[in-house]
PDB file of C-alpha atoms and ligand atoms in Angstrom:
ATOM      1  CA  MET A 963      23.012 -17.403 -23.730  1.00  0.00           C
ATOM      2  CA  SER A 964      26.151 -18.874 -25.744  1.00  0.00           C
ATOM      3  CA  ALA A 965      28.088 -21.708 -24.194  1.00  0.00           C
ATOM      4  CA  SER A 966      30.831 -19.242 -23.512  1.00  0.00           C
ATOM      5  CA  SER A 967      29.226 -15.787 -22.307  1.00  0.00           C
ATOM      6  CA  LEU A 968      30.541 -16.311 -18.549  1.00  0.00           C
ATOM      7  CA  LYS A 969      34.059 -17.632 -20.115  1.00  0.00           C
ATOM      8  CA  GLY A 970      36.973 -16.181 -17.721  1.00  0.00           C
ATOM      9  CA  LYS A 971      34.552 -14.992 -14.772  1.00  0.00           C
ATOM     10  CA  THR A 972      34.622 -16.854 -11.769  1.00  0.00           C
ATOM     11  CA  ALA A 973      31.653 -17.816  -9.658  1.00  0.00           C
ATOM     12  CA  LEU A 974      31.592 -18.377  -5.821  1.00  0.00           C
ATOM     13  CA  VAL A 975      28.485 -20.125  -4.544  1.00  0.00           C
ATOM     14  CA  THR A 976      28.143 -21.236  -1.018  1.00  0.00           C
ATOM     15  CA  GLY A 977      26.493 -24.485  -0.082  1.00  0.00           C
ATOM     16  CA  SER A 978      27.003 -25.832  -3.885  1.00  0.00           C
ATOM     17  CA  THR A 979      27.652 -29.622  -2.293  1.00  0.00           C
ATOM     18  CA  SER A 980      24.066 -30.170  -2.832  1.00  0.00           C
ATOM     19  CA  GLY A 981      20.627 -28.906  -4.104  1.00  0.00           C
ATOM     20  CA  ILE A 982      20.017 -25.670  -5.568  1.00  0.00           C
ATOM     21  CA  GLY A 983      23.520 -24.460  -4.800  1.00  0.00           C
ATOM     22  CA  LEU A 984      25.107 -27.467  -6.909  1.00  0.00           C
ATOM     23  CA  GLY A 985      22.318 -27.031  -9.828  1.00  0.00           C
ATOM     24  CA  ILE A 986      22.848 -23.006  -9.799  1.00  0.00           C
ATOM     25  CA  ALA A 987      26.706 -24.184  -9.864  1.00  0.00           C
ATOM     26  CA  ARG A 988      26.186 -26.058 -12.857  1.00  0.00           C
ATOM     27  CA  CYS A 989      24.369 -23.513 -14.483  1.00  0.00           C
ATOM     28  CA  LEU A 990      26.933 -21.172 -14.345  1.00  0.00           C
ATOM     29  CA  ALA A 991      29.569 -23.716 -15.371  1.00  0.00           C
ATOM     30  CA  SER A 992      27.906 -24.684 -18.751  1.00  0.00           C
ATOM     31  CA  GLU A 993      28.050 -20.813 -19.798  1.00  0.00           C
ATOM     32  CA  GLY A 994      31.980 -20.817 -19.073  1.00  0.00           C
ATOM     33  CA  ALA A 995      32.289 -19.747 -15.715  1.00  0.00           C
ATOM     34  CA  ASN A 996      34.909 -20.924 -13.271  1.00  0.00           C
ATOM     35  CA  ILE A 997      33.605 -22.536  -9.916  1.00  0.00           C
ATOM     36  CA  VAL A 998      34.692 -22.119  -6.364  1.00  0.00           C
ATOM     37  CA  PHE A 999      32.347 -24.812  -4.931  1.00  0.00           C
ATOM     38  CA  ASN A1000      31.717 -24.375  -0.629  1.00  0.00           C
ATOM     39  CA  GLY A1001      29.605 -26.728   1.747  1.00  0.00           C
ATOM     40  CA  PHE A1002      29.682 -29.901   3.889  1.00  0.00           C
ATOM     41  CA  GLY A1003      30.158 -33.461   2.726  1.00  0.00           C
ATOM     42  CA  ASP A1004      33.015 -36.443   1.807  1.00  0.00           C
ATOM     43  CA  ARG A1005      35.874 -34.683   0.598  1.00  0.00           C
ATOM     44  CA  GLN A1006      35.728 -37.871  -1.924  1.00  0.00           C
ATOM     45  CA  GLU A1007      32.417 -37.130  -3.387  1.00  0.00           C
ATOM     46  CA  ILE A1008      32.881 -33.141  -3.774  1.00  0.00           C
ATOM     47  CA  GLN A1009      35.811 -34.071  -5.877  1.00  0.00           C
ATOM     48  CA  ILE A1010      33.798 -36.384  -7.950  1.00  0.00           C
ATOM     49  CA  LEU A1011      31.520 -33.581  -8.464  1.00  0.00           C
ATOM     50  CA  GLN A1012      34.198 -30.984  -8.980  1.00  0.00           C
ATOM     51  CA  ASN A1013      35.883 -33.566 -11.754  1.00  0.00           C
ATOM     52  CA  ALA A1014      32.101 -33.851 -13.394  1.00  0.00           C
ATOM     53  CA  VAL A1015      31.850 -30.069 -13.932  1.00  0.00           C
ATOM     54  CA  GLU A1016      35.118 -29.566 -14.934  1.00  0.00           C
ATOM     55  CA  ASN A1017      35.236 -32.654 -17.374  1.00  0.00           C
ATOM     56  CA  GLU A1018      31.440 -31.820 -18.947  1.00  0.00           C
ATOM     57  CA  PHE A1019      31.891 -27.846 -18.979  1.00  0.00           C
ATOM     58  CA  ALA A1020      35.789 -27.209 -19.624  1.00  0.00           C
ATOM     59  CA  VAL A1021      35.910 -25.001 -16.948  1.00  0.00           C
ATOM     60  CA  LYS A1022      38.444 -25.087 -13.467  1.00  0.00           C
ATOM     61  CA  THR A1023      36.971 -25.616  -9.854  1.00  0.00           C
ATOM     62  CA  ALA A1024      38.612 -25.315  -6.591  1.00  0.00           C
ATOM     63  CA  TYR A1025      36.916 -26.374  -3.070  1.00  0.00           C
ATOM     64  CA  HIS A1026      36.983 -24.886   0.200  1.00  0.00           C
ATOM     65  CA  ASN A1027      35.124 -26.129   3.396  1.00  0.00           C
ATOM     66  CA  ALA A1028      34.481 -22.631   5.206  1.00  0.00           C
ATOM     67  CA  ASP A1029      31.775 -23.087   8.069  1.00  0.00           C
ATOM     68  CA  MET A1030      29.593 -20.019   6.566  1.00  0.00           C
ATOM     69  CA  SER A1031      28.512 -19.701  10.905  1.00  0.00           C
ATOM     70  CA  LYS A1032      31.817 -18.283  11.164  1.00  0.00           C
ATOM     71  CA  ALA A1033      33.253 -15.196   9.776  1.00  0.00           C
ATOM     72  CA  ILE A1034      36.782 -16.362   9.956  1.00  0.00           C
ATOM     73  CA  GLU A1035      36.118 -19.162   8.019  1.00  0.00           C
ATOM     74  CA  ILE A1036      34.554 -17.106   5.405  1.00  0.00           C
ATOM     75  CA  GLU A1037      37.293 -14.633   4.979  1.00  0.00           C
ATOM     76  CA  ALA A1038      39.673 -17.487   4.961  1.00  0.00           C
ATOM     77  CA  MET A1039      37.416 -19.155   1.854  1.00  0.00           C
ATOM     78  CA  MET A1040      37.534 -15.437  -0.117  1.00  0.00           C
ATOM     79  CA  SER A1041      41.304 -15.351   0.243  1.00  0.00           C
ATOM     80  CA  PHE A1042      41.611 -18.534  -1.267  1.00  0.00           C
ATOM     81  CA  ALA A1043      39.490 -17.785  -3.986  1.00  0.00           C
ATOM     82  CA  ASN A1044      41.153 -14.208  -4.595  1.00  0.00           C
ATOM     83  CA  THR A1045      44.557 -16.462  -4.591  1.00  0.00           C
ATOM     84  CA  THR A1046      43.213 -19.450  -6.969  1.00  0.00           C
ATOM     85  CA  PHE A1047      41.248 -17.572  -9.374  1.00  0.00           C
ATOM     86  CA  GLY A1048      42.459 -13.323  -8.888  1.00  0.00           C
ATOM     87  CA  GLY A1049      39.006 -12.536  -7.579  1.00  0.00           C
ATOM     88  CA  ILE A1050      35.494 -13.470  -7.476  1.00  0.00           C
ATOM     89  CA  ASP A1051      32.934 -11.703 -10.201  1.00  0.00           C
ATOM     90  CA  ILE A1052      29.841 -13.753  -9.146  1.00  0.00           C
ATOM     91  CA  LEU A1053      28.670 -14.269  -6.019  1.00  0.00           C
ATOM     92  CA  VAL A1054      26.033 -16.517  -4.899  1.00  0.00           C
ATOM     93  CA  ASN A1055      24.961 -17.048  -1.441  1.00  0.00           C
ATOM     94  CA  ASN A1056      22.936 -19.882  -0.989  1.00  0.00           C
ATOM     95  CA  ALA A1057      23.971 -22.030   1.956  1.00  0.00           C
ATOM     96  CA  GLY A1058      21.036 -22.443   4.153  1.00  0.00           C
ATOM     97  CA  ILE A1059      19.470 -24.433   6.600  1.00  0.00           C
ATOM     98  CA  GLN A1060      16.152 -24.825   7.925  1.00  0.00           C
ATOM     99  CA  HIS A1061      14.378 -25.960  11.552  1.00  0.00           C
ATOM    100  CA  VAL A1062      10.804 -26.083  12.141  1.00  0.00           C
ATOM    101  CA  ALA A1063       9.383 -25.360  15.523  1.00  0.00           C
ATOM    102  CA  ASN A1064       6.755 -23.425  17.438  1.00  0.00           C
ATOM    103  CA  ILE A1065       8.711 -20.101  18.290  1.00  0.00           C
ATOM    104  CA  GLU A1066       8.159 -20.690  22.098  1.00  0.00           C
ATOM    105  CA  ASP A1067       9.972 -24.720  21.661  1.00  0.00           C
ATOM    106  CA  PHE A1068      12.504 -23.055  19.315  1.00  0.00           C
ATOM    107  CA  PRO A1069      15.839 -23.795  20.446  1.00  0.00           C
ATOM    108  CA  VAL A1070      17.939 -20.778  20.984  1.00  0.00           C
ATOM    109  CA  GLU A1071      21.389 -22.612  19.123  1.00  0.00           C
ATOM    110  CA  LYS A1072      18.921 -23.184  15.942  1.00  0.00           C
ATOM    111  CA  TRP A1073      17.991 -19.701  15.563  1.00  0.00           C
ATOM    112  CA  ASP A1074      21.526 -18.664  16.095  1.00  0.00           C
ATOM    113  CA  ALA A1075      22.756 -20.922  13.410  1.00  0.00           C
ATOM    114  CA  ILE A1076      19.618 -20.119  11.147  1.00  0.00           C
ATOM    115  CA  ILE A1077      20.484 -16.233  11.200  1.00  0.00           C
ATOM    116  CA  ALA A1078      24.560 -16.557  10.952  1.00  0.00           C
ATOM    117  CA  ILE A1079      24.018 -18.941   8.297  1.00  0.00           C
ATOM    118  CA  ASN A1080      21.281 -18.034   6.155  1.00  0.00           C
ATOM    119  CA  LEU A1081      21.767 -14.178   6.660  1.00  0.00           C
ATOM    120  CA  THR A1082      24.640 -12.633   8.478  1.00  0.00           C
ATOM    121  CA  SER A1083      26.885 -14.982   6.017  1.00  0.00           C
ATOM    122  CA  SER A1084      25.837 -12.747   2.877  1.00  0.00           C
ATOM    123  CA  PHE A1085      27.151  -9.636   4.683  1.00  0.00           C
ATOM    124  CA  HIS A1086      30.258 -11.300   4.996  1.00  0.00           C
ATOM    125  CA  THR A1087      30.777 -12.747   1.676  1.00  0.00           C
ATOM    126  CA  THR A1088      29.370  -9.424  -0.155  1.00  0.00           C
ATOM    127  CA  ARG A1089      31.590  -7.159   1.680  1.00  0.00           C
ATOM    128  CA  LEU A1090      34.836  -9.266   1.143  1.00  0.00           C
ATOM    129  CA  ALA A1091      33.584  -9.692  -2.468  1.00  0.00           C
ATOM    130  CA  LEU A1092      32.973  -6.046  -3.453  1.00  0.00           C
ATOM    131  CA  PRO A1093      36.464  -4.368  -3.681  1.00  0.00           C
ATOM    132  CA  TYR A1094      37.452  -6.908  -6.546  1.00  0.00           C
ATOM    133  CA  MET A1095      33.941  -6.158  -8.423  1.00  0.00           C
ATOM    134  CA  LYS A1096      34.499  -2.506  -7.756  1.00  0.00           C
ATOM    135  CA  GLN A1097      37.713  -2.127  -9.243  1.00  0.00           C
ATOM    136  CA  LYS A1098      36.370  -4.284 -12.231  1.00  0.00           C
ATOM    137  CA  ASN A1099      33.331  -2.560 -12.564  1.00  0.00           C
ATOM    138  CA  TRP A1100      31.367  -5.822 -12.797  1.00  0.00           C
ATOM    139  CA  GLY A1101      29.816  -8.203 -10.446  1.00  0.00           C
ATOM    140  CA  ARG A1102      26.799 -10.117 -10.130  1.00  0.00           C
ATOM    141  CA  ILE A1103      25.388 -11.020  -6.514  1.00  0.00           C
ATOM    142  CA  ILE A1104      22.594 -13.121  -6.234  1.00  0.00           C
ATOM    143  CA  ASN A1105      21.013 -13.974  -2.984  1.00  0.00           C
ATOM    144  CA  LEU A1106      18.824 -17.409  -2.587  1.00  0.00           C
ATOM    145  CA  ALA A1107      16.513 -16.323  -0.212  1.00  0.00           C
ATOM    146  CA  SER A1108      13.111 -18.144  -0.567  1.00  0.00           C
ATOM    147  CA  VAL A1109       9.019 -17.194  -0.765  1.00  0.00           C
ATOM    148  CA  HIS A1110       9.776 -16.843   2.789  1.00  0.00           C
ATOM    149  CA  GLY A1111      11.503 -13.759   2.109  1.00  0.00           C
ATOM    150  CA  LEU A1112       8.146 -12.500   1.064  1.00  0.00           C
ATOM    151  CA  VAL A1113       5.822 -14.005   2.875  1.00  0.00           C
ATOM    152  CA  ALA A1114       5.581 -16.359   6.253  1.00  0.00           C
ATOM    153  CA  SER A1115       4.627 -19.828   7.612  1.00  0.00           C
ATOM    154  CA  ALA A1116       4.361 -20.666  10.802  1.00  0.00           C
ATOM    155  CA  GLN A1117       7.021 -22.438  12.724  1.00  0.00           C
ATOM    156  CA  LYS A1118      10.089 -21.360  10.682  1.00  0.00           C
ATOM    157  CA  SER A1119      10.342 -18.181  12.823  1.00  0.00           C
ATOM    158  CA  ALA A1120      14.174 -17.795  12.282  1.00  0.00           C
ATOM    159  CA  TYR A1121      14.010 -18.722   8.650  1.00  0.00           C
ATOM    160  CA  VAL A1122      11.461 -16.381   7.819  1.00  0.00           C
ATOM    161  CA  ALA A1123      13.105 -13.413   9.833  1.00  0.00           C
ATOM    162  CA  ALA A1124      16.568 -14.502   8.014  1.00  0.00           C
ATOM    163  CA  LYS A1125      15.015 -14.761   4.508  1.00  0.00           C
ATOM    164  CA  HIS A1126      13.113 -11.164   5.025  1.00  0.00           C
ATOM    165  CA  GLY A1127      16.745  -9.854   6.185  1.00  0.00           C
ATOM    166  CA  LEU A1128      18.502 -11.501   3.199  1.00  0.00           C
ATOM    167  CA  VAL A1129      16.018  -9.408   0.662  1.00  0.00           C
ATOM    168  CA  GLY A1130      16.247  -6.201   2.767  1.00  0.00           C
ATOM    169  CA  PHE A1131      20.113  -7.079   2.283  1.00  0.00           C
ATOM    170  CA  THR A1132      19.664  -7.313  -1.019  1.00  0.00           C
ATOM    171  CA  LYS A1133      18.097  -3.863  -1.824  1.00  0.00           C
ATOM    172  CA  THR A1134      20.434  -2.055   0.073  1.00  0.00           C
ATOM    173  CA  THR A1135      23.553  -4.091  -1.699  1.00  0.00           C
ATOM    174  CA  ALA A1136      21.550  -2.901  -4.717  1.00  0.00           C
ATOM    175  CA  LEU A1137      21.667   0.551  -4.005  1.00  0.00           C
ATOM    176  CA  GLU A1138      24.744   1.224  -3.058  1.00  0.00           C
ATOM    177  CA  THR A1139      26.231  -0.602  -6.307  1.00  0.00           C
ATOM    178  CA  ALA A1140      23.386   1.015  -8.235  1.00  0.00           C
ATOM    179  CA  GLN A1141      25.890   3.331 -10.150  1.00  0.00           C
ATOM    180  CA  THR A1142      28.154   0.654 -10.981  1.00  0.00           C
ATOM    181  CA  GLY A1143      28.511  -2.741 -13.343  1.00  0.00           C
ATOM    182  CA  ILE A1144      27.650  -4.387 -10.042  1.00  0.00           C
ATOM    183  CA  THR A1145      23.937  -6.047  -9.473  1.00  0.00           C
ATOM    184  CA  CYS A1146      22.343  -7.698  -6.529  1.00  0.00           C
ATOM    185  CA  ASN A1147      19.075  -9.541  -6.619  1.00  0.00           C
ATOM    186  CA  ALA A1148      17.608 -12.315  -4.601  1.00  0.00           C
ATOM    187  CA  ILE A1149      15.797 -15.517  -6.272  1.00  0.00           C
ATOM    188  CA  CYS A1150      12.885 -16.451  -4.044  1.00  0.00           C
ATOM    189  CA  PRO A1151      11.989 -20.206  -4.671  1.00  0.00           C
ATOM    190  CA  GLY A1152       9.296 -21.990  -3.307  1.00  0.00           C
ATOM    191  CA  TRP A1153       9.301 -25.798  -2.873  1.00  0.00           C
ATOM    192  CA  VAL A1154      12.472 -27.349  -4.380  1.00  0.00           C
ATOM    193  CA  LEU A1155      13.154 -31.219  -3.963  1.00  0.00           C
ATOM    194  CA  THR A1156      16.135 -31.057  -2.319  1.00  0.00           C
ATOM    195  CA  PRO A1157      17.576 -33.003   1.131  1.00  0.00           C
ATOM    196  CA  LEU A1158      16.368 -29.773   3.177  1.00  0.00           C
ATOM    197  CA  VAL A1159      12.662 -30.240   1.521  1.00  0.00           C
ATOM    198  CA  GLN A1160      13.018 -33.994   1.578  1.00  0.00           C
ATOM    199  CA  LYS A1161      13.464 -34.025   5.702  1.00  0.00           C
ATOM    200  CA  GLN A1162      10.024 -31.894   5.863  1.00  0.00           C
ATOM    201  CA  VAL A1163       8.574 -34.195   2.998  1.00  0.00           C
ATOM    202  CA  ASP A1164       9.812 -37.377   6.015  1.00  0.00           C
ATOM    203  CA  ALA A1165       8.158 -35.252   8.771  1.00  0.00           C
ATOM    204  CA  ARG A1166       5.226 -35.034   7.251  1.00  0.00           C
ATOM    205  CA  ALA A1167       4.708 -38.760   6.288  1.00  0.00           C
ATOM    206  CA  GLU A1168       5.398 -39.552   9.686  1.00  0.00           C
ATOM    207  CA  ARG A1169       3.119 -37.320  11.263  1.00  0.00           C
ATOM    208  CA  ASP A1170       0.483 -38.419   8.910  1.00  0.00           C
ATOM    209  CA  GLY A1171       1.004 -41.955   8.701  1.00  0.00           C
ATOM    210  CA  VAL A1172       1.254 -41.409   4.670  1.00  0.00           C
ATOM    211  CA  ASP A1173       3.922 -42.551   2.133  1.00  0.00           C
ATOM    212  CA  ASN A1174       6.684 -40.105   0.729  1.00  0.00           C
ATOM    213  CA  ASP A1175       4.642 -39.562  -2.406  1.00  0.00           C
ATOM    214  CA  THR A1176       1.851 -38.937  -0.692  1.00  0.00           C
ATOM    215  CA  ALA A1177       3.069 -36.616   1.888  1.00  0.00           C
ATOM    216  CA  LYS A1178       5.060 -34.677  -1.345  1.00  0.00           C
ATOM    217  CA  LYS A1179       1.741 -34.004  -2.651  1.00  0.00           C
ATOM    218  CA  LEU A1180      -0.004 -32.871   0.617  1.00  0.00           C
ATOM    219  CA  LEU A1181       3.002 -30.523   1.026  1.00  0.00           C
ATOM    220  CA  LEU A1182       2.787 -29.200  -2.401  1.00  0.00           C
ATOM    221  CA  ALA A1183      -0.969 -28.862  -2.461  1.00  0.00           C
ATOM    222  CA  GLU A1184      -0.541 -26.780   1.218  1.00  0.00           C
ATOM    223  CA  LYS A1185       1.682 -23.786  -0.906  1.00  0.00           C
ATOM    224  CA  GLN A1186       2.192 -24.240  -4.347  1.00  0.00           C
ATOM    225  CA  PRO A1187      -0.661 -24.154  -6.797  1.00  0.00           C
ATOM    226  CA  SER A1188       0.956 -25.490  -9.597  1.00  0.00           C
ATOM    227  CA  GLY A1189       1.442 -29.577  -7.222  1.00  0.00           C
ATOM    228  CA  GLU A1190       5.219 -29.318  -9.049  1.00  0.00           C
ATOM    229  CA  PHE A1191       8.749 -29.047  -7.216  1.00  0.00           C
ATOM    230  CA  VAL A1192      10.753 -26.093  -8.775  1.00  0.00           C
ATOM    231  CA  THR A1193      13.957 -27.654  -9.643  1.00  0.00           C
ATOM    232  CA  PRO A1194      17.203 -26.684  -9.261  1.00  0.00           C
ATOM    233  CA  GLU A1195      17.958 -26.162 -12.857  1.00  0.00           C
ATOM    234  CA  GLN A1196      15.402 -23.751 -13.386  1.00  0.00           C
ATOM    235  CA  LEU A1197      16.844 -21.478 -10.734  1.00  0.00           C
ATOM    236  CA  GLY A1198      20.450 -22.282 -12.422  1.00  0.00           C
ATOM    237  CA  ALA A1199      18.876 -20.840 -15.758  1.00  0.00           C
ATOM    238  CA  LEU A1200      17.474 -17.918 -13.757  1.00  0.00           C
ATOM    239  CA  ALA A1201      21.059 -17.179 -12.071  1.00  0.00           C
ATOM    240  CA  VAL A1202      22.661 -17.242 -15.594  1.00  0.00           C
ATOM    241  CA  PHE A1203      19.945 -14.640 -16.765  1.00  0.00           C
ATOM    242  CA  PHE A1204      20.460 -12.484 -13.795  1.00  0.00           C
ATOM    243  CA  CYS A1205      24.362 -12.547 -15.185  1.00  0.00           C
ATOM    244  CA  SER A1206      23.602 -11.599 -18.950  1.00  0.00           C
ATOM    245  CA  ASP A1207      24.274  -7.835 -20.040  1.00  0.00           C
ATOM    246  CA  ALA A1208      20.200  -7.997 -20.394  1.00  0.00           C
ATOM    247  CA  ALA A1209      19.372  -8.136 -16.882  1.00  0.00           C
ATOM    248  CA  SER A1210      22.250  -5.242 -16.064  1.00  0.00           C
ATOM    249  CA  GLN A1211      19.338  -2.811 -14.801  1.00  0.00           C
ATOM    250  CA  ILE A1212      17.528  -5.169 -12.744  1.00  0.00           C
ATOM    251  CA  ARG A1213      18.660  -4.282  -9.093  1.00  0.00           C
ATOM    252  CA  GLY A1214      17.333  -4.895  -5.875  1.00  0.00           C
ATOM    253  CA  VAL A1215      14.477  -7.383  -7.153  1.00  0.00           C
ATOM    254  CA  ALA A1216      13.672 -10.260  -4.952  1.00  0.00           C
ATOM    255  CA  TRP A1217      12.704 -12.732  -7.962  1.00  0.00           C
ATOM    256  CA  ASN A1218       9.997 -15.125  -6.855  1.00  0.00           C
ATOM    257  CA  MET A1219      10.188 -18.715  -8.677  1.00  0.00           C
ATOM    258  CA  ASP A1220       7.344 -20.577  -6.724  1.00  0.00           C
ATOM    259  CA  GLY A1221       4.737 -22.280  -8.822  1.00  0.00           C
ATOM    260  CA  GLY A1222       2.327 -19.766  -7.726  1.00  0.00           C
ATOM    261  CA  TRP A1223       3.052 -19.800  -4.180  1.00  0.00           C
ATOM    262  CA  VAL A1224       3.030 -15.949  -3.477  1.00  0.00           C
ATOM    263  CA  ALA A1225       0.037 -15.096  -5.955  1.00  0.00           C
ATOM    264  CA  GLN A1226      -2.139 -16.462  -3.585  1.00  0.00           C
TER     265      GLN A1226
HETATM  266  P1  LIG B 859      20.533 -28.405   1.047  1.00  0.00           P
HETATM  267  O1  LIG B 859      20.399 -28.880   2.131  1.00  0.00           O
HETATM  268  O2  LIG B 859      20.394 -29.086  -0.450  1.00  0.00           O
HETATM  269  O3  LIG B 859      21.892 -27.669   0.313  1.00  0.00           O
HETATM  270  C1  LIG B 859      22.584 -26.866   1.302  1.00  0.00           C
HETATM  271  C2  LIG B 859      23.824 -26.550   1.154  1.00  0.00           C
HETATM  272  O4  LIG B 859      24.336 -25.747   2.346  1.00  0.00           O
HETATM  273  C3  LIG B 859      24.803 -27.849   1.306  1.00  0.00           C
HETATM  274  O5  LIG B 859      25.870 -27.827   0.068  1.00  0.00           O
HETATM  275  C4  LIG B 859      25.326 -27.982   2.678  1.00  0.00           C
HETATM  276  O6  LIG B 859      26.667 -28.590   2.722  1.00  0.00           O
HETATM  277  C5  LIG B 859      25.764 -26.202   2.952  1.00  0.00           C
HETATM  278  N1  LIG B 859      25.653 -25.833   4.163  1.00  0.00           N
HETATM  279  C6  LIG B 859      24.565 -25.943   5.029  1.00  0.00           C
HETATM  280  N2  LIG B 859      25.303 -25.263   5.988  1.00  0.00           N
HETATM  281  C7  LIG B 859      26.297 -25.065   5.745  1.00  0.00           C
HETATM  282  C8  LIG B 859      27.511 -24.011   6.489  1.00  0.00           C
HETATM  283  N3  LIG B 859      27.539 -23.986   7.665  1.00  0.00           N
HETATM  284  N4  LIG B 859      28.614 -24.045   5.835  1.00  0.00           N
HETATM  285  C9  LIG B 859      28.423 -23.975   4.535  1.00  0.00           C
HETATM  286  N5  LIG B 859      27.961 -24.669   3.807  1.00  0.00           N
HETATM  287  C10 LIG B 859      27.136 -25.145   4.567  1.00  0.00           C
HETATM  288  O7  LIG B 859      19.287 -27.059   0.356  1.00  0.00           O
HETATM  289  P2  LIG B 859      18.802 -26.007  -0.439  1.00  0.00           P
HETATM  290  O8  LIG B 859      17.331 -27.054  -0.645  1.00  0.00           O
HETATM  291  O9  LIG B 859      19.383 -26.869  -1.372  1.00  0.00           O
HETATM  292  O10 LIG B 859      18.731 -25.006  -0.065  1.00  0.00           O
HETATM  293  C11 LIG B 859      20.124 -23.800  -0.505  1.00  0.00           C
HETATM  294  C12 LIG B 859      18.974 -22.600  -0.320  1.00  0.00           C
HETATM  295  O11 LIG B 859      18.182 -22.317  -1.009  1.00  0.00           O
HETATM  296  C13 LIG B 859      19.120 -22.406   0.818  1.00  0.00           C
HETATM  297  O12 LIG B 859      19.569 -20.977   1.383  1.00  0.00           O
HETATM  298  C14 LIG B 859      17.401 -22.337   1.357  1.00  0.00           C
HETATM  299  O13 LIG B 859      17.156 -21.938   2.344  1.00  0.00           O
HETATM  300  C15 LIG B 859      17.062 -22.028   0.045  1.00  0.00           C
HETATM  301  N6  LIG B 859      15.803 -22.250  -0.676  1.00  0.00           N
HETATM  302  C16 LIG B 859      15.406 -23.625  -0.727  1.00  0.00           C
HETATM  303  C17 LIG B 859      13.965 -24.081  -0.733  1.00  0.00           C
HETATM  304  C18 LIG B 859      13.927 -25.584  -1.087  1.00  0.00           C
HETATM  305  O14 LIG B 859      12.716 -25.708  -1.329  1.00  0.00           O
HETATM  306  N7  LIG B 859      14.450 -26.139  -1.099  1.00  0.00           N
HETATM  307  C19 LIG B 859      13.459 -22.787  -1.101  1.00  0.00           C
HETATM  308  C20 LIG B 859      13.303 -21.713  -0.702  1.00  0.00           C
HETATM  309  C21 LIG B 859      14.868 -21.462  -0.513  1.00  0.00           C
END
């Protein structure tokens, strides 16, 4: 795509202070989109991220610290985005957390938080973004699901339930917008080496008494035939493609980028 294919558009990427969300925000900015960042972290470090994106890609950015488990804060973030940029053209529902435990040991508050952040937040952002997109008859909604939206793993009950739910929500959103210029699709990554996954690498290293590199290889070997991590930049490139005219009839898909994980 050209360097200015998304010029004049505004993208809100939830959970974009780190990992995949940051990678996608940078790719959308590289195509000219203004970015509303969201996520937790040190305010000064987030300002540095914003400055880097503004300087590198000559776009505008803003930041809102909404906690994606709270409807009222999501509503405040969406109004802030409307006031700052006039409305959101591209919504990337990316914020997510993980917790690993057997069902009978799974802390109830972790279950509630995972469902709220990884699933329900997308309902709130989507319901609040759609009126502006419908008015413009253009929009792109991209939901960061996971291979765990397509297949399961043991000890990830809340995450698997939330991501399967998000894939279902993606399909309904796609159907309700099918005769408009708005598309909604899900991206389903396999292992991506971000802070969310590094915690699982650390746990594996401790459990098996191995070093960091060996723990990474063991995690990949179990599930991801390529033996390599997917990168945030590769996922960002797919998000940019979903925003293109060429992708205007891709509606309601759950597109895995997973080194072969779900082909098995
Ligand atoms: P990450 O931990 O690096 O980043 C998560 C982001 O979400 C951070 O910006 C964090 O501040 C934000 N966040 C967390 N809780 C929040 C809350 N309550 N309110 C607002 N922001 C919040 O994780 P990541 O690996 O980049 O994951 C991003 C998304 O991709 C998640 O939805 C995750 O489930 C999904 N995913 C990740 C992988 C992987 O291997 N890393 C694989 C498949 C899917």
